[in-house]
XYZ file of C-alpha atoms in Angstrom:
726
model
C 17.519 -20.429 0.030
C 20.324 -17.937 -0.683
C 19.763 -14.428 0.673
C 20.641 -11.246 -1.190
C 23.924 -10.831 0.676
C 25.069 -14.335 -0.341
C 24.395 -16.074 2.970
C 22.327 -19.225 3.087
C 19.092 -19.155 5.048
C 18.462 -22.163 7.277
C 15.442 -22.460 9.500
C 13.030 -24.956 10.988
C 9.834 -24.938 8.940
C 6.488 -26.523 9.761
C 4.622 -28.237 6.935
C 1.298 -26.574 6.280
C -0.435 -29.744 5.076
C 0.278 -31.464 8.405
C -1.391 -28.864 10.629
C -4.782 -29.844 11.981
C -7.368 -27.121 12.549
C -9.235 -26.792 15.819
C -12.652 -25.268 16.492
C -12.525 -21.559 17.142
C -8.909 -21.253 15.999
C -8.000 -17.629 15.163
C -4.748 -17.275 13.248
C -5.437 -14.156 11.233
C -2.615 -11.628 11.583
C -2.881 -8.144 10.056
C -0.042 -6.504 8.151
C 0.596 -2.914 7.208
C -0.457 -1.723 3.756
C 1.506 0.107 1.107
C -0.668 3.186 1.547
C 0.269 3.426 5.228
C 3.974 3.062 4.422
C 3.824 5.785 1.765
C 1.750 7.990 4.081
C 4.400 7.646 6.794
C 7.159 8.611 4.341
C 5.085 11.608 3.223
C 4.583 12.637 6.874
C 8.346 12.472 7.364
C 8.845 14.712 4.329
C 6.646 17.328 6.028
C 9.255 17.817 8.776
C 12.591 19.497 8.025
C 14.763 17.311 10.318
C 12.942 13.985 10.056
C 14.738 10.635 10.086
C 13.422 7.536 8.288
C 14.902 4.150 9.097
C 14.158 0.443 9.073
C 14.688 -2.338 11.593
C 14.833 -6.039 10.848
C 13.888 -8.387 13.677
C 16.349 -11.252 14.114
C 14.518 -14.602 14.040
C 11.236 -12.825 14.656
C 8.902 -15.790 15.041
C 11.270 -17.556 17.430
C 11.047 -14.619 19.864
C 7.326 -15.075 20.501
C 6.181 -17.519 23.169
C 3.275 -19.722 22.163
C 0.143 -19.208 24.240
C -1.431 -22.435 23.002
C -0.217 -26.018 23.024
C 0.994 -27.073 19.590
C 2.744 -30.400 18.963
C 4.576 -31.629 15.868
C 5.613 -35.117 14.863
C 9.295 -35.912 14.442
C 10.443 -35.725 10.801
C 11.254 -39.050 9.185
C 14.790 -37.997 8.208
C 15.749 -36.784 11.686
C 19.468 -37.371 12.412
C 19.279 -39.221 15.716
C 23.066 -39.549 15.813
C 23.445 -35.749 15.787
C 20.340 -34.709 17.774
C 19.137 -37.596 19.934
C 15.650 -37.439 21.450
C 15.244 -38.317 25.124
C 11.760 -39.318 26.336
C 11.288 -39.724 30.097
C 15.023 -40.111 30.586
C 15.321 -42.826 27.906
C 17.103 -42.168 24.632
C 14.815 -42.851 21.716
C 16.162 -45.359 19.195
C 14.066 -45.634 16.018
C 15.533 -49.059 15.192
C 14.706 -50.627 18.553
C 11.366 -49.058 19.349
C 7.939 -50.586 18.936
C 6.260 -47.194 19.116
C 6.143 -44.523 16.488
C 8.290 -41.416 16.511
C 7.827 -39.124 19.505
C 5.779 -35.930 19.409
C 7.505 -32.612 20.118
C 5.695 -29.915 22.108
C 6.594 -26.449 20.821
C 7.480 -23.699 23.268
C 8.322 -21.100 20.596
C 6.845 -20.187 17.222
C 8.558 -21.539 14.114
C 8.254 -20.595 10.461
C 5.400 -22.170 8.563
C 3.199 -22.351 11.661
C -0.209 -20.805 11.068
C -0.222 -19.241 14.514
C 3.308 -17.806 14.247
C 2.509 -14.390 12.659
C -0.270 -13.685 15.138
C 1.863 -14.697 18.129
C 4.692 -12.466 16.908
C 2.410 -9.456 16.466
C 0.933 -10.007 19.939
C 4.455 -10.132 21.321
C 5.304 -6.771 19.716
C 1.952 -5.237 20.634
C 2.154 -6.213 24.313
C 5.774 -5.136 24.628
C 5.176 -1.713 23.095
C 2.012 -1.040 25.068
C 3.798 -1.789 28.343
C 6.479 0.714 27.381
C 3.982 3.510 26.843
C 3.207 3.319 23.137
C -0.196 4.078 21.644
C -1.763 1.861 18.995
C -3.314 3.384 15.913
C -7.055 3.123 15.459
C -6.857 3.060 11.666
C -4.042 0.512 11.260
C -3.547 -2.419 13.637
C 0.224 -2.618 13.002
C 1.082 1.073 13.534
C 2.211 2.457 16.899
C 3.342 5.781 18.327
C 6.304 5.733 20.709
C 6.694 8.309 23.478
C 9.501 9.416 25.743
C 8.375 8.657 29.295
C 11.172 10.579 30.980
C 8.914 13.642 31.338
C 5.933 11.687 32.604
C 4.035 8.538 31.716
C 0.651 8.336 30.052
C -2.065 6.690 32.091
C -5.571 6.367 30.698
C -8.101 5.837 33.456
C -11.746 6.146 34.360
C -12.766 8.497 37.129
C -15.626 9.216 39.445
C -15.382 12.273 41.675
C -12.696 12.556 44.345
C -12.016 9.149 45.880
C -12.861 8.900 49.557
C -13.484 6.046 51.908
C -16.191 3.840 50.426
C -17.100 1.903 47.275
C -17.067 3.753 43.950
C -17.654 2.745 40.356
C -15.253 4.375 37.937
C -17.055 5.444 34.764
C -15.764 8.665 33.269
C -12.650 8.361 31.099
C -9.901 10.894 31.809
C -6.166 11.225 31.354
C -3.589 11.132 34.155
C 0.035 12.209 34.167
C 1.817 10.130 36.765
C 5.622 10.379 36.664
C 6.236 7.410 38.951
C 4.234 4.468 37.681
C 1.767 3.112 35.176
C -1.371 1.317 36.309
C -3.421 -1.449 34.714
C -6.651 -2.614 36.513
C -10.313 -3.124 35.768
C -13.576 -1.217 35.961
C -14.910 -3.143 38.954
C -16.157 -1.233 42.047
C -13.218 -1.031 44.440
C -13.059 -0.379 48.155
C -10.690 2.526 48.762
C -9.596 3.017 52.367
C -6.995 5.668 51.694
C -4.398 3.157 50.527
C -2.644 4.274 47.347
C -1.665 0.694 46.458
C -5.364 -0.124 46.234
C -5.760 2.710 43.736
C -3.212 1.091 41.454
C -5.596 -1.811 41.039
C -8.415 0.553 40.104
C -6.831 2.586 37.350
C -6.832 0.858 33.964
C -5.822 1.563 30.418
C -8.864 2.524 28.416
C -9.300 3.562 24.813
C -11.691 6.261 23.713
C -12.261 9.984 23.886
C -10.934 11.984 26.829
C -12.752 15.226 27.558
C -10.875 16.295 30.693
C -7.386 15.963 32.097
C -6.366 15.745 35.730
C -3.127 15.336 37.592
C -3.013 12.928 40.508
C -0.617 13.415 43.372
C -0.287 11.359 46.545
C 0.513 12.782 49.949
C 2.199 10.810 52.751
C -1.105 10.245 54.541
C -2.479 8.292 51.586
C -5.136 10.780 50.570
C -5.708 11.293 46.860
C -5.852 14.858 45.626
C -6.885 15.729 42.057
C -5.690 18.947 40.495
C -7.174 19.968 37.172
C -4.669 21.260 34.632
C -4.706 22.458 31.051
C -5.997 19.580 28.842
C -4.027 20.866 25.841
C -0.679 20.203 27.548
C 0.579 16.713 26.721
C 3.065 15.042 29.043
C 5.915 13.247 27.362
C 7.484 13.763 23.945
C 6.575 11.817 20.772
C 9.597 9.824 19.670
C 8.452 8.136 16.482
C 5.669 6.391 14.615
C 6.424 2.836 13.541
C 4.618 0.346 11.327
C 5.281 -3.396 11.397
C 5.195 -5.796 8.450
C 6.014 -9.250 9.869
C 9.700 -8.836 10.851
C 10.321 -5.500 9.064
C 9.741 -2.277 10.993
C 9.622 1.217 9.489
C 10.463 4.078 11.882
C 9.743 7.782 11.291
C 11.110 10.271 13.855
C 11.147 14.094 13.930
C 14.904 14.230 14.628
C 17.970 12.039 15.056
C 17.884 12.048 18.869
C 14.302 10.786 18.921
C 15.214 8.141 16.363
C 17.957 6.737 18.612
C 15.578 6.546 21.568
C 12.912 4.876 19.412
C 15.385 2.246 18.201
C 16.427 1.538 21.787
C 12.784 1.192 22.842
C 11.915 -1.208 20.001
C 15.111 -3.203 20.625
C 14.019 -3.692 24.234
C 10.870 -5.407 22.973
C 12.384 -7.559 20.234
C 15.895 -8.516 19.260
C 16.710 -6.500 16.122
C 19.651 -5.946 13.841
C 21.448 -2.665 13.234
C 18.999 -0.084 11.824
C 19.299 1.253 8.291
C 18.693 4.986 7.853
C 17.743 6.841 4.668
C 20.618 9.258 5.144
C 21.738 12.374 3.335
C 24.151 11.909 0.400
C 27.848 12.139 1.227
C 30.272 14.661 -0.215
C 30.786 12.666 -3.410
C 27.044 12.222 -3.858
C 26.966 8.503 -3.109
C 24.590 6.959 -0.605
C 23.509 3.393 0.061
C 19.902 2.421 -0.608
C 17.604 1.307 2.199
C 15.276 -1.581 1.375
C 11.825 -1.983 2.879
C 9.430 -4.636 1.542
C 11.563 -5.034 -1.587
C 11.579 -1.297 -2.404
C 14.879 0.597 -2.458
C 14.829 4.145 -1.066
C 17.580 6.700 -1.716
C 17.642 10.348 -0.600
C 18.832 12.952 -3.091
C 20.633 16.242 -2.466
C 17.265 18.046 -2.419
C 16.055 15.716 0.374
C 13.704 14.006 -2.053
C 13.380 10.229 -1.627
C 13.574 8.144 -4.798
C 12.026 4.677 -4.670
C 12.539 1.827 -7.158
C 11.978 -1.936 -7.359
C 14.764 -3.109 -9.648
C 15.102 -6.397 -7.791
C 11.585 -7.484 -8.752
C 11.960 -6.076 -12.268
C 15.115 -8.169 -12.779
C 12.981 -11.316 -12.597
C 11.376 -10.317 -15.887
C 14.693 -9.511 -17.583
C 15.891 -13.127 -17.477
C 13.177 -14.188 -19.923
C 13.171 -13.705 -23.683
C 13.236 -10.054 -24.737
C 9.824 -9.175 -26.063
C 9.074 -6.911 -29.074
C 9.153 -3.132 -28.919
C 6.600 -1.709 -26.481
C 6.064 2.004 -25.853
C 2.931 1.506 -23.697
C 1.980 -1.477 -21.505
C -1.587 -1.947 -22.763
C -2.601 -0.653 -26.225
C -5.984 -2.464 -26.172
C -8.343 -4.109 -23.728
C -7.950 -7.786 -22.944
C -11.003 -9.729 -24.100
C -12.026 -12.642 -21.921
C -12.860 -16.059 -23.384
C -16.499 -16.769 -24.182
C -18.296 -19.982 -25.003
C -18.998 -18.858 -28.572
C -15.274 -18.912 -29.403
C -15.092 -22.594 -28.542
C -17.845 -23.355 -31.034
C -15.896 -21.537 -33.734
C -12.700 -23.392 -32.887
C -10.743 -20.250 -31.955
C -10.419 -20.831 -28.207
C -6.793 -22.003 -28.210
C -5.163 -22.338 -24.799
C -2.241 -20.001 -24.158
C 1.148 -21.757 -24.218
C 4.284 -19.729 -23.469
C 7.205 -19.823 -25.865
C 10.653 -21.041 -24.957
C 12.178 -19.025 -22.067
C 8.937 -17.101 -21.679
C 7.379 -16.836 -18.206
C 4.131 -18.686 -17.503
C 1.015 -16.555 -17.521
C 0.399 -16.490 -13.781
C 4.065 -15.906 -12.961
C 4.265 -12.867 -15.225
C 0.904 -11.461 -14.141
C 1.854 -11.950 -10.482
C 5.032 -9.922 -11.015
C 3.069 -7.203 -12.807
C 0.494 -7.018 -10.023
C 3.172 -6.731 -7.353
C 4.973 -3.993 -9.299
C 1.750 -2.048 -9.842
C 0.747 -2.308 -6.175
C 4.030 -1.123 -4.662
C 5.366 1.404 -7.196
C 4.720 0.883 -10.929
C 1.512 2.886 -11.204
C 1.788 2.842 -14.987
C 1.162 -0.930 -15.066
C -1.844 -0.873 -12.732
C -4.386 -0.919 -15.550
C -2.757 -3.712 -17.549
C -2.229 -5.860 -14.424
C -5.959 -6.129 -13.732
C -6.702 -6.495 -17.441
C -4.441 -9.556 -17.643
C -5.623 -10.761 -14.244
C -9.247 -11.087 -15.304
C -8.326 -13.862 -17.803
C -5.712 -15.610 -15.612
C -8.087 -18.524 -14.995
C -8.028 -19.524 -18.690
C -5.743 -17.365 -20.872
C -6.118 -17.849 -24.616
C -3.874 -17.447 -27.601
C -5.775 -14.302 -28.544
C -4.417 -12.668 -25.354
C -0.771 -13.242 -26.306
C -0.249 -9.797 -27.843
C -1.342 -8.003 -24.673
C 0.767 -10.382 -22.567
C 3.955 -9.829 -24.561
C 3.304 -6.082 -24.760
C 3.173 -5.795 -20.959
C 6.283 -7.947 -20.418
C 8.194 -6.009 -23.075
C 7.214 -2.702 -21.470
C 8.641 -3.771 -18.100
C 11.828 -5.049 -19.735
C 12.417 -1.839 -21.679
C 11.487 0.781 -19.040
C 12.413 1.680 -15.501
C 10.185 3.590 -13.081
C 11.123 5.801 -10.145
C 8.607 7.143 -7.647
C 9.790 10.352 -5.986
C 8.622 11.378 -2.516
C 9.338 15.114 -2.707
C 10.431 17.212 0.245
C 7.154 18.894 1.209
C 8.328 21.428 3.787
C 9.012 25.035 2.764
C 9.878 27.761 5.253
C 8.863 30.537 2.859
C 5.369 29.162 2.184
C 2.663 31.817 2.230
C -0.219 30.798 4.516
C -3.268 33.106 4.610
C -4.994 33.543 7.943
C -8.224 32.381 6.317
C -6.597 29.051 5.491
C -5.453 28.557 9.077
C -8.984 29.233 10.320
C -10.448 26.691 7.901
C -7.832 24.112 8.906
C -8.375 24.698 12.617
C -12.110 24.204 12.232
C -11.688 21.131 10.028
C -9.202 19.571 12.461
C -11.611 19.964 15.364
C -14.399 18.455 13.255
C -12.195 15.499 12.292
C -11.486 14.759 15.962
C -15.227 14.425 16.510
C -15.187 11.531 14.037
C -11.754 10.020 14.718
C -11.685 10.450 18.494
C -8.184 10.480 19.945
C -4.943 10.724 18.052
C -1.786 8.694 18.639
C -1.064 10.617 21.838
C -4.327 9.535 23.447
C -5.675 13.098 23.482
C -8.349 14.855 21.503
C -7.508 17.998 19.543
C -4.654 19.022 21.830
C -2.296 21.826 20.839
C 1.108 20.645 19.635
C 4.520 22.235 19.857
C 5.503 22.772 16.226
C 9.014 23.975 17.178
C 9.807 20.463 18.434
C 9.588 19.189 14.857
C 12.174 21.708 13.657
C 9.822 24.214 12.036
C 11.165 27.755 11.877
C 7.635 29.155 11.858
C 4.128 27.812 12.190
C 3.824 25.387 9.260
C 1.152 25.277 6.610
C -1.772 22.878 7.201
C -1.722 19.460 5.566
C -3.743 19.105 2.364
C -4.852 15.699 1.060
C -5.860 15.854 -2.623
C -7.831 13.270 -4.630
C -8.026 12.900 -8.421
C -10.904 10.690 -9.549
C -11.882 9.495 -13.014
C -13.805 6.766 -14.817
C -14.555 5.638 -18.331
C -18.056 4.644 -19.378
C -18.991 1.108 -20.381
C -15.538 0.285 -21.672
C -15.625 -3.418 -20.849
C -17.377 -5.961 -23.106
C -19.933 -6.693 -20.357
C -20.842 -3.002 -20.066
C -18.905 -2.379 -16.861
C -16.801 0.749 -16.373
C -13.335 1.245 -14.916
C -12.683 3.440 -11.864
C -9.330 5.035 -11.052
C -7.987 7.545 -8.570
C -4.785 9.153 -7.311
C -4.357 10.469 -3.747
C -1.491 12.883 -3.068
C -0.202 15.129 -0.295
C 0.467 18.730 -1.328
C 3.735 20.594 -0.950
C 3.880 23.697 1.194
C 4.655 25.772 -1.911
C 1.743 24.359 -3.872
C -0.456 26.920 -5.605
C -3.339 24.511 -6.210
C -6.690 25.744 -4.842
C -7.647 24.894 -1.285
C -10.919 25.280 0.589
C -11.807 28.934 1.124
C -14.587 30.840 2.857
C -17.080 32.868 0.847
C -17.638 35.973 2.982
C -20.858 36.971 1.210
C -22.633 33.613 1.316
C -20.887 32.515 4.541
C -19.990 29.084 3.236
C -16.843 27.254 2.229
C -16.037 26.240 -1.335
C -13.285 24.686 -3.465
C -12.277 26.237 -6.783
C -11.515 24.277 -9.932
C -7.918 23.453 -10.824
C -6.623 25.763 -13.579
C -5.424 24.169 -16.784
C -1.776 23.047 -16.967
C -1.323 23.609 -13.211
C 0.164 20.169 -12.624
C 2.974 20.896 -15.053
C 4.599 23.054 -12.377
C 7.003 21.195 -10.125
C 5.764 22.825 -6.912
C 2.222 21.528 -7.596
C 3.264 17.881 -7.824
C 2.588 16.347 -4.448
C 3.657 13.124 -2.806
C 1.739 10.125 -4.173
C 0.234 7.997 -1.391
C -2.416 5.747 -2.922
C -3.796 4.772 -6.331
C -6.250 2.317 -7.836
C -7.597 1.050 -11.145
C -10.322 -1.579 -11.142
C -13.585 -2.624 -12.711
C -16.727 -1.274 -11.070
C -18.948 -3.654 -9.130
C -22.712 -3.859 -9.287
C -24.891 -3.049 -12.247
C -23.385 -1.346 -15.316
C -23.615 2.436 -15.253
C -26.439 3.859 -17.348
C -24.654 7.182 -17.902
C -21.189 8.654 -17.698
C -22.257 10.677 -14.654
C -23.202 7.478 -12.820
C -19.848 5.884 -13.681
C -17.981 8.980 -12.494
C -20.014 9.021 -9.278
C -19.080 5.398 -8.614
C -15.395 6.284 -9.005
C -15.834 9.348 -6.795
C -17.272 7.281 -3.942
C -14.449 4.713 -4.158
C -11.816 7.450 -4.058
C -13.451 9.220 -1.111
C -13.608 6.037 0.967
C -9.861 5.546 0.591
C -9.261 9.248 1.262
C -11.214 9.070 4.542
C -8.949 6.264 5.716
C -5.800 8.238 4.887
C -7.164 11.472 6.338
C -7.870 9.664 9.600
C -4.267 8.473 9.604
C -3.014 12.049 9.103
C -5.123 13.226 12.028
C -3.814 10.429 14.239
C -0.182 11.282 13.447
C -0.765 14.983 14.133
C 1.299 14.908 17.385
C 4.283 13.835 15.253
C 4.107 16.270 12.327
C 2.523 19.066 14.376
C 0.138 20.413 11.718
C -3.554 20.969 11.304
C -5.381 19.214 8.481
C -7.415 20.793 5.726
C -10.646 19.272 4.367
C -10.102 16.724 1.611
C -9.914 18.263 -1.867
C -11.608 15.980 -4.421
C -11.342 16.671 -8.160
C -13.335 14.991 -10.920
C -13.590 15.824 -14.616
C -17.348 15.211 -14.903
C -19.477 18.264 -14.168
C -22.663 16.217 -13.860
C -21.233 13.959 -11.146
C -19.770 16.918 -9.248
C -23.120 18.682 -9.309
C -25.016 15.519 -8.417
C -23.364 15.175 -5.008
C -24.483 18.689 -4.022
C -28.131 18.343 -5.046
C -30.913 17.879 -2.528
C -33.037 15.345 -4.398
C -32.159 12.611 -6.880
C -34.639 10.316 -8.614
C -32.588 7.279 -9.557
C -32.581 3.569 -8.896
C -31.644 2.405 -5.414
C -28.024 1.456 -6.151
C -27.539 4.894 -7.662
C -29.319 6.883 -4.952
C -27.301 5.231 -2.174
C -24.038 6.424 -3.689
C -25.471 9.904 -4.112
C -26.692 9.958 -0.515
C -23.348 8.724 0.828
C -21.295 11.261 -1.099
C -23.714 14.111 -0.352
C -23.568 13.297 3.368
C -19.787 13.434 3.224
C -19.580 16.787 1.481
C -22.282 18.327 3.680
C -20.167 17.681 6.779
C -17.426 19.953 5.470
C -14.822 17.206 5.758
C -14.346 17.185 1.988
C -15.098 19.401 -0.992
C -15.357 18.615 -4.694
C -14.387 20.700 -7.706
C -13.708 20.266 -11.415
C -10.502 19.395 -13.213
C -10.033 19.155 -16.955
C -9.904 15.704 -18.502
C -6.561 16.437 -20.105
C -5.147 17.603 -16.768
C -6.578 14.733 -14.709
C -3.727 12.288 -13.952
C -6.190 9.487 -13.120
C -7.422 9.462 -16.705
C -4.517 7.259 -17.853
C -5.605 4.419 -15.531
C -9.119 4.032 -16.921
C -8.517 3.005 -20.533
C -5.865 1.706 -22.950
C -3.513 4.319 -24.322
C -1.351 4.392 -27.448
C -0.353 8.065 -27.383
C 3.276 9.088 -27.285
C 2.850 11.181 -24.112
C 1.667 8.216 -22.013
C 4.836 8.008 -19.907
C 5.163 11.763 -19.484
C 1.627 12.137 -18.070
C 2.674 10.323 -14.894
C 5.091 13.117 -14.022
C 2.099 14.986 -12.569
C 2.288 12.602 -9.573
C 6.120 12.474 -9.437
C 6.395 9.134 -11.233
C 9.272 9.280 -13.722
C 9.597 6.680 -16.487
C 12.505 6.303 -18.902
C 13.641 3.759 -21.480
C 16.676 1.791 -20.387
C 17.656 -0.007 -23.597
C 17.188 0.077 -27.340
C 14.060 -1.454 -28.863
C 14.714 -5.174 -29.351
C 14.347 -6.904 -32.658
C 11.162 -8.831 -33.154
C 11.683 -12.430 -32.198
C 11.598 -14.910 -35.092
C 8.851 -17.382 -34.450
C 9.597 -21.057 -34.951
C 7.729 -22.756 -37.784
C 4.642 -24.512 -36.400
C 4.459 -28.262 -36.966
C 1.334 -28.021 -39.134
C 2.962 -25.501 -41.478
C 6.087 -27.644 -41.679
C 4.028 -30.663 -42.788
C 2.296 -28.582 -45.469
C 5.678 -27.351 -46.707
C 7.010 -30.913 -46.938
C 3.881 -32.108 -48.693
C 3.799 -29.229 -51.201
C 7.496 -29.545 -51.977
C 7.283 -33.301 -52.665
C 4.148 -32.983 -54.812
C 5.565 -30.112 -56.853
C 8.714 -32.101 -57.515
C 6.658 -35.061 -58.665
C 4.567 -32.905 -61.010
C 7.566 -31.041 -62.400
C 9.605 -34.231 -62.762
C 12.534 -32.905 -60.707
C 15.130 -35.059 -59.046
C 15.589 -35.274 -55.287
C 18.587 -32.939 -55.302
C 16.715 -30.196 -57.141
C 14.461 -27.652 -55.385
C 11.286 -25.908 -56.334
C 9.940 -22.566 -55.104
C 6.821 -22.607 -52.962
C 4.656 -19.686 -51.934
C 5.355 -20.450 -48.230
C 9.104 -19.864 -48.578
C 10.296 -16.285 -48.865
C 12.491 -15.772 -51.941
C 15.349 -13.304 -51.723
C 14.989 -12.390 -55.422
C 12.346 -9.711 -55.832
C 9.642 -10.612 -58.366
C 7.133 -8.471 -60.076
C 3.445 -8.531 -59.252
C 2.441 -10.619 -62.371
C 5.120 -13.159 -61.544
C 3.947 -13.494 -57.967
C 0.320 -13.784 -59.125
C 1.253 -16.461 -61.644
C 3.125 -18.367 -58.975
C 0.136 -18.302 -56.630
C -2.327 -19.367 -59.292
C -0.015 -22.124 -60.425
C 0.271 -23.532 -56.965
C -3.485 -23.413 -56.461
C -3.983 -25.212 -59.771
C -1.552 -27.951 -58.769
């Protein structure tokens, strides 16, 4: 395989079909999601001096040591003259050996091995945890790195003051020990005043920590506990990283922390030189930084522009498809058994230099998952008939391919921080209360503490920053699919500091919090367009919705579940960005569904009442609030149904997705004459010649052949009737 820089990639690869499975084998290895990556970039855009960079591990799988015995057979084409095999001191000769080829016992992971990704992730996880990092509770591949020069984090369990005797450690606390880090168990331990024995007692524990103590050791070996302020956190957060196989994304509050984070990660795994999304140079040029196939470039306004031209170029090498202004002008109808009886169920066959169905749909699905939000609807529409595509689906297929060929899409992560943002005191009070309530559900953040105060000046803020606001736009159509199912869609964004969109407020008269509706045309303003983190467009599961309110409620629940996951991630990364979090703002364009989640009693079927109960329980906690948004202003509306309007591409600007045409509309491709039509043409031409008595060199006009000479309507009618008569 040739890499993008022109070098050839050579590696030892294990064949998957030759790997035997054992009982109890666990090879599942998690990987970071696109939502987490975009959330990390959005968190970096909250800080004025943040640095975003990537690290690529060099021969990642080979760095992990196998913890299980795995043997492979010697390949048949092994070059024994170049790499001889020695077994028990005897050189193996395949020509003079009665036995089969020897078996090789692996000591390191190799590519293609089912256990390799899990072993590599365990290698990274163990190395980072030893060096003082904290693992995220919402994402298994995300870690927070800390500077241990000011003190190391030690999570322990504690009884009262340790004296001579046997004690069982039960209560979880947090220690700040500058000298060492301890890792033992929860077993009862005999403590005779020896501090080395205490090292075996203290262990790393995960969970909530209600108190904080500082342990100091005197020369006599007695342990003295001094209680200190639990809001003071020892150590300094360096960065938050997320790992996708051998690619690592690093987000740091400043350049100095970024250098320390790179050095810490490089001590765990051998990595190449980091790539940084840097500021543009004096002439405005800057090199793009790739992560998971997405190119990121920072503009002069500190906005980050993301594109996936490398994946899009795979579609450009195929035949140019007809003019396409929208990706999906109509729904894709799946094949039914009745069509086969009518003889219309023709199997889809691609034209010359046209991609196969699954290849094209796979490219569309990847584009829509990582960046091309505008193709999310058509990707699942084409995906539902991928098992048996038919000729009747060709128009939708070519329309989607032509749209990708003729357009380019750029997702902008705007710079969210604003020093001059106006923050009312009421908003800070709401955010402070909501943050404390979120910690009751989430537990500890990525510093191992619970609702501790953070130093916002460390992140480069000139003043106390505005709280973080996660905003959700939810929408659904009603019974749009042929089977009666509906389509759910949502957008989740992070607001700018200068945003004027409504946030949760406190009603002084009724003593309760509320969320106002979004005014019309508010998303047309640039300051109200937040950073897009997550999106979705899919068919609803379960029974078909019996009303539009039920369909909208289904979409609302799906959007809120994803929002809870992202809000938990924002709370966990609070020590990095140094901000409080506001309750989730949810907006739907159906008044009935919005009112339904706030009612006290609902008489519906069970599958309907469960969704109502779940959503009502969420909004009653005060962790989220719902309000109305107009259908025309709802950006999620474009992902629920086909669209042929001229403003389709411009409607995505509300979520900072900019689409433009890159070339002129292509000419419609001339289809080759099918074989059946060609036989009819030959037959009709020969029979007409025989009837008219023409020679072989003479020609006769047929209704199938287009004549350049324009004829009148009576002449064309006479020609048709004459041919039918013959």
